Short mmCIF file of C-alpha atoms in Angstrom, two decimals:
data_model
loop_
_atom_site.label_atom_id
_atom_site.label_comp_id
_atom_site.label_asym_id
_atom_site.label_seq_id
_atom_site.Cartn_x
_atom_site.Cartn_y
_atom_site.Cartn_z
CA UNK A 1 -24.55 -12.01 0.84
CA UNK A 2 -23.30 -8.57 -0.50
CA UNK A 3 -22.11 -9.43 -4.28
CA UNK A 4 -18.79 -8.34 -5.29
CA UNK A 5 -18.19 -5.69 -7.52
CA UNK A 6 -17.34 -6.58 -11.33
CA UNK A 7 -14.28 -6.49 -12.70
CA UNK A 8 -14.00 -3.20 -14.29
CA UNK A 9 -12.66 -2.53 -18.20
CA UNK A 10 -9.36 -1.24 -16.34
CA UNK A 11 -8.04 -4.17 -14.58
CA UNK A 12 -6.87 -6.19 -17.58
CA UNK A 13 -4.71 -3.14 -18.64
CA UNK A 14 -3.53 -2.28 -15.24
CA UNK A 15 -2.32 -5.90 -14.39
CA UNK A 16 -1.42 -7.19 -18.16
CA UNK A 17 -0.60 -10.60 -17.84
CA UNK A 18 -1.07 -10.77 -13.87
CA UNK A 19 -4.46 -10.47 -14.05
CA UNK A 20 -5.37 -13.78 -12.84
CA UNK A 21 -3.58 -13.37 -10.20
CA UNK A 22 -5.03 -10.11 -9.00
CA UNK A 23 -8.76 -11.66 -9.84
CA UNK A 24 -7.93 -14.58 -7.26
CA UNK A 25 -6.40 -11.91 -4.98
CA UNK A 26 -10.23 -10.04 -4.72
CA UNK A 27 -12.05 -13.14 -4.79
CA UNK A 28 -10.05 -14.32 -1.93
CA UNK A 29 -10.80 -11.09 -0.07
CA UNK A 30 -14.49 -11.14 -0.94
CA UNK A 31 -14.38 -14.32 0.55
CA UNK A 32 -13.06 -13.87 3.56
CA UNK A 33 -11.65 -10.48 4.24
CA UNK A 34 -15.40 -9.38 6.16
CA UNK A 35 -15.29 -12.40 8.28
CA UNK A 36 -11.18 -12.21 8.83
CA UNK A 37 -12.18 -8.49 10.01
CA UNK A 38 -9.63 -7.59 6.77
CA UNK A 39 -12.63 -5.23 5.00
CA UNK A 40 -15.67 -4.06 6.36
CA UNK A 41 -19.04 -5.22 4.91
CA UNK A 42 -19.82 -2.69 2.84
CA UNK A 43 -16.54 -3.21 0.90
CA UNK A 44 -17.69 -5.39 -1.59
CA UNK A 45 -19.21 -3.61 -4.21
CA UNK A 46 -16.34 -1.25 -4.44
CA UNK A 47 -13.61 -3.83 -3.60
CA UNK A 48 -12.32 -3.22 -7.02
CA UNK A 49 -12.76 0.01 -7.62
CA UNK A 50 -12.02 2.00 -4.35
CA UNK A 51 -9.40 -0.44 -3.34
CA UNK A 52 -7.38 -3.10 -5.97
CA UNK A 53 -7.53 -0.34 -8.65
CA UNK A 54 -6.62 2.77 -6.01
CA UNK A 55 -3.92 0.52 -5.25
CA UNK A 56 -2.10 -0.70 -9.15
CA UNK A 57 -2.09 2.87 -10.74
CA UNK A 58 0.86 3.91 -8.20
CA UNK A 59 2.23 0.60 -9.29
CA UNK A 60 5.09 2.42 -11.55
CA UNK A 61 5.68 5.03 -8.98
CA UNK A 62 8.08 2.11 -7.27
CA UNK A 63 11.86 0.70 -7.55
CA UNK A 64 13.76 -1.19 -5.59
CA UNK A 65 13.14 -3.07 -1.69
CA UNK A 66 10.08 -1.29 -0.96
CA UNK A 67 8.09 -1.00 3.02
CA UNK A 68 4.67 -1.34 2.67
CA UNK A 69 3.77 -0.01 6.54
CA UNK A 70 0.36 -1.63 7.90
CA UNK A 71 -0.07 -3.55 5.28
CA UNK A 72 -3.55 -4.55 6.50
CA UNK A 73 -5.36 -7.27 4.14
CA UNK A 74 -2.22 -6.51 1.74
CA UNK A 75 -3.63 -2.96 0.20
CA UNK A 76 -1.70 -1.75 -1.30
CA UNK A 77 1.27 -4.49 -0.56
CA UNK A 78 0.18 -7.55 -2.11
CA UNK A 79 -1.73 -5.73 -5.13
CA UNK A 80 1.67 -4.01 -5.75
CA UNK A 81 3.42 -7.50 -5.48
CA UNK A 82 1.21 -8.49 -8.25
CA UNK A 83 1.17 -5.61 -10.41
CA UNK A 84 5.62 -5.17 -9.85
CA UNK A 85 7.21 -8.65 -9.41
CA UNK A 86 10.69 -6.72 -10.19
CA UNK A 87 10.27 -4.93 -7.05
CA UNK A 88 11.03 -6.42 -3.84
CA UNK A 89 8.38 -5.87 -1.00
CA UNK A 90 8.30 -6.15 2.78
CA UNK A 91 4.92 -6.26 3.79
CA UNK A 92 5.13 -4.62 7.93
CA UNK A 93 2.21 -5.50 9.77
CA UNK A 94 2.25 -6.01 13.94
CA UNK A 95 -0.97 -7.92 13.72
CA UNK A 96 -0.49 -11.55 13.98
CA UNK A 97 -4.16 -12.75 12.28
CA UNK A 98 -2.98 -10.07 9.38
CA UNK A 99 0.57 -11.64 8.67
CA UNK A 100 -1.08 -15.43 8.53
CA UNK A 101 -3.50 -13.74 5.98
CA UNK A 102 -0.59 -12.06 4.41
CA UNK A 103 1.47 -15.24 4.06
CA UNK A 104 -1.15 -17.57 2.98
CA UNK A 105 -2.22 -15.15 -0.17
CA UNK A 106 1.49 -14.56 -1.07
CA UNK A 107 1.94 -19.07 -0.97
CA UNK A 108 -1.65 -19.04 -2.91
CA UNK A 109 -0.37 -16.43 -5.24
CA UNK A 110 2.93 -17.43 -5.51
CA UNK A 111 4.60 -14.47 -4.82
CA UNK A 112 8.41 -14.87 -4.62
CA UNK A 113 9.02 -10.84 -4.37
CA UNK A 114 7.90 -10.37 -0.87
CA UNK A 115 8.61 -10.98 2.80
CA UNK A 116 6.65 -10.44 5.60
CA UNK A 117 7.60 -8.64 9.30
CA UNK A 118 5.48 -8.91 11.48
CA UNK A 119 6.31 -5.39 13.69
CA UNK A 120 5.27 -2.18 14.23
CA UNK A 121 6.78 0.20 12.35
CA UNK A 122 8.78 1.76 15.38
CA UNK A 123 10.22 -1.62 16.00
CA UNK A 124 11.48 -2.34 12.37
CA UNK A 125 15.62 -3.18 13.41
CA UNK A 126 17.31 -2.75 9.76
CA UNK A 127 17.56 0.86 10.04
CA UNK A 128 17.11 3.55 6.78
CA UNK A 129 17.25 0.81 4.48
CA UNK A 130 14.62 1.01 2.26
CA UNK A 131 14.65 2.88 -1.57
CA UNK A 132 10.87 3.22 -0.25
CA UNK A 133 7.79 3.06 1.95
CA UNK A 134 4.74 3.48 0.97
CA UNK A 135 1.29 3.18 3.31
CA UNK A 136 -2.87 3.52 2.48
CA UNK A 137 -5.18 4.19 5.37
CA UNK A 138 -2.85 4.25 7.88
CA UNK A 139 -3.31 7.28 9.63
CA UNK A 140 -2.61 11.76 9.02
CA UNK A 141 0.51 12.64 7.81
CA UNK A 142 2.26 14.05 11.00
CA UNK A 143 1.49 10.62 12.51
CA UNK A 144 3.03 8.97 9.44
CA UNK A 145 6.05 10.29 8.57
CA UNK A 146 7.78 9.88 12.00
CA UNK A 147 6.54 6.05 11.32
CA UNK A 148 8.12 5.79 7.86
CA UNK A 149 10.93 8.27 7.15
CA UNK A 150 13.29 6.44 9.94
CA UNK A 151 12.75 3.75 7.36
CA UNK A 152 13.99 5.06 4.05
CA UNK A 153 17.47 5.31 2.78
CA UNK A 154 19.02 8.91 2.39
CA UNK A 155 17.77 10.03 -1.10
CA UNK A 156 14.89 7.37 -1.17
CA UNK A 157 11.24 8.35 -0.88
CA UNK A 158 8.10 8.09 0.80
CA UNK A 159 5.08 7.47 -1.51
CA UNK A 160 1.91 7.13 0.49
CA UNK A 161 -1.53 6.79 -0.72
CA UNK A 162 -3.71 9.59 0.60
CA UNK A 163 -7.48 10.74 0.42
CA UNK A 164 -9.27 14.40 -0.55
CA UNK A 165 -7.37 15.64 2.25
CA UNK A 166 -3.64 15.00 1.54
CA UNK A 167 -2.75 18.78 0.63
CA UNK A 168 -4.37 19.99 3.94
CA UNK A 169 -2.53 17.00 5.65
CA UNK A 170 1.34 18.55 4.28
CA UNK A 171 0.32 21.86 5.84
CA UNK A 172 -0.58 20.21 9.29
CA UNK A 173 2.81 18.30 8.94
CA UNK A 174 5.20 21.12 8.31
CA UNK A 175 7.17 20.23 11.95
CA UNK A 176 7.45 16.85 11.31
CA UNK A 177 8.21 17.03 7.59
CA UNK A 178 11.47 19.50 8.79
CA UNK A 179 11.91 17.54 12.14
CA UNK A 180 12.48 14.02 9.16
CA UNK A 181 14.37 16.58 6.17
CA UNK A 182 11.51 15.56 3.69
CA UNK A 183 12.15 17.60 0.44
CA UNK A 184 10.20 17.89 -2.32
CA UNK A 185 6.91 17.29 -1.08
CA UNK A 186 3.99 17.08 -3.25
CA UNK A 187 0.86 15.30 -4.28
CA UNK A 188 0.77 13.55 -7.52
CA UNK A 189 -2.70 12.50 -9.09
CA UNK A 190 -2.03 8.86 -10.62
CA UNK A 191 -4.35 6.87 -12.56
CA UNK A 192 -6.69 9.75 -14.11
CA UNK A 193 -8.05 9.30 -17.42
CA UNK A 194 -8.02 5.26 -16.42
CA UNK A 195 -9.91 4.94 -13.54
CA UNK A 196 -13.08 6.85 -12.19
CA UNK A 197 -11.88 7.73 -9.41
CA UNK A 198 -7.95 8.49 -9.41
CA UNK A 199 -5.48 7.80 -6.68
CA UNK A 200 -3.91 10.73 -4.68
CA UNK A 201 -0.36 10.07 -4.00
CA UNK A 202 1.98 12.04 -1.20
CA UNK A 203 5.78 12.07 -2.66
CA UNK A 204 8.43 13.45 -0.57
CA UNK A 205 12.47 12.28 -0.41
CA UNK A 206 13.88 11.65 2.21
CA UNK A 207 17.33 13.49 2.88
CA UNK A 208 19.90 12.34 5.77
#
């Protein structure tokens, strides 16, 4: 069995005094994310780095009732949960074996700042509500934002965790990103200086 990776210098400072609970967070997933088709094999020896760690620098980035869309295995959701229990979270998954994961981690962890909807994002019924949404790995940019701007309040903000390509991504989105009034758009480099490999963050607000 594929080892997972240790715990790197970072994670104490990232988490402060919710480390534990982000160190029982991995080891459940090294447990049973590959076999609960929640991470792929080869995920282990980077769980920490390429994932938990991508996922807590943008921790400070967020205020308020916050969407995480596809929340997945709970990356970024339940590691901000952790990292932010001042901020309220609703975790929006449509996959029904990911939402039983998702609820038993936030009873094992405790988590009293989060709620779960099980939907797609086109079927979420509360309307702009949201101060933000935020998404990893979901899909491009012109896909996304139709999927998450209907979401956010006017004046609130979409803060989505992107790869190499995010700048390339805002030029292939220019329809959508007028078609959704999405100002100030921009990527933000969080995390350098702390972790090897920083975490490329799309910020754009959302005007009405």
């Amino acid at each position: 069995m594929t080892e997972l990776e240790q715990e790197p210098a970072a994670a104490a400072s990232l988490f402060g005094d919710r480390i534990e609970l982000a160190r029982q967070f991995a080891q459940a997933l090294a447990s049973h994310g590959e076999e609960r088709g929640l991470i792929g094999p080869l995920e282990l020896p980077r769980l920490w780095t390429r994932h938990v760690l991508n996922s807590v620098v943008a921790a400070p980035l967020f205020s308020g009732r916050v969407g995480d869309v596809g929340s997945g295995a709970g990356l970024p959701g339940i590691v901000l949960a952790i990292a932010r229990p001042d901020v309220h979270w609703v975790l929006i998954e449509p996959m029904e074996r990911r939402c039983i994961w998702l609820s038993e981690q936030v009873a094992a962890l405790e988590l009293d700042n989060v709620e779960i909807v099980r939907a797609r994002a086109e079927e979420w019924t509360e309307g702009p509500v949201l101060d933000q949404v935020t998404a990893r790995a979901v899909s491009a940019l012109r896909t996304l934002i139709p999927l998450t701007a209907p979401l956010v309040r006017d004046g609130g903000e979409l803060i989505l965790l992107k790869g190499a390509n995010a700048s390339n991504e805002i030029a292939a989105a220019e329809k959508q990103i007028r078609r959704f009034k999405l100002t100030d758009v921009r990527v933000e480099m969080v995390g350098e200086g702390v972790i090897s490999e920083p975490t490329r963050v799309l910020r754009a607000t959302v005007s009405r």
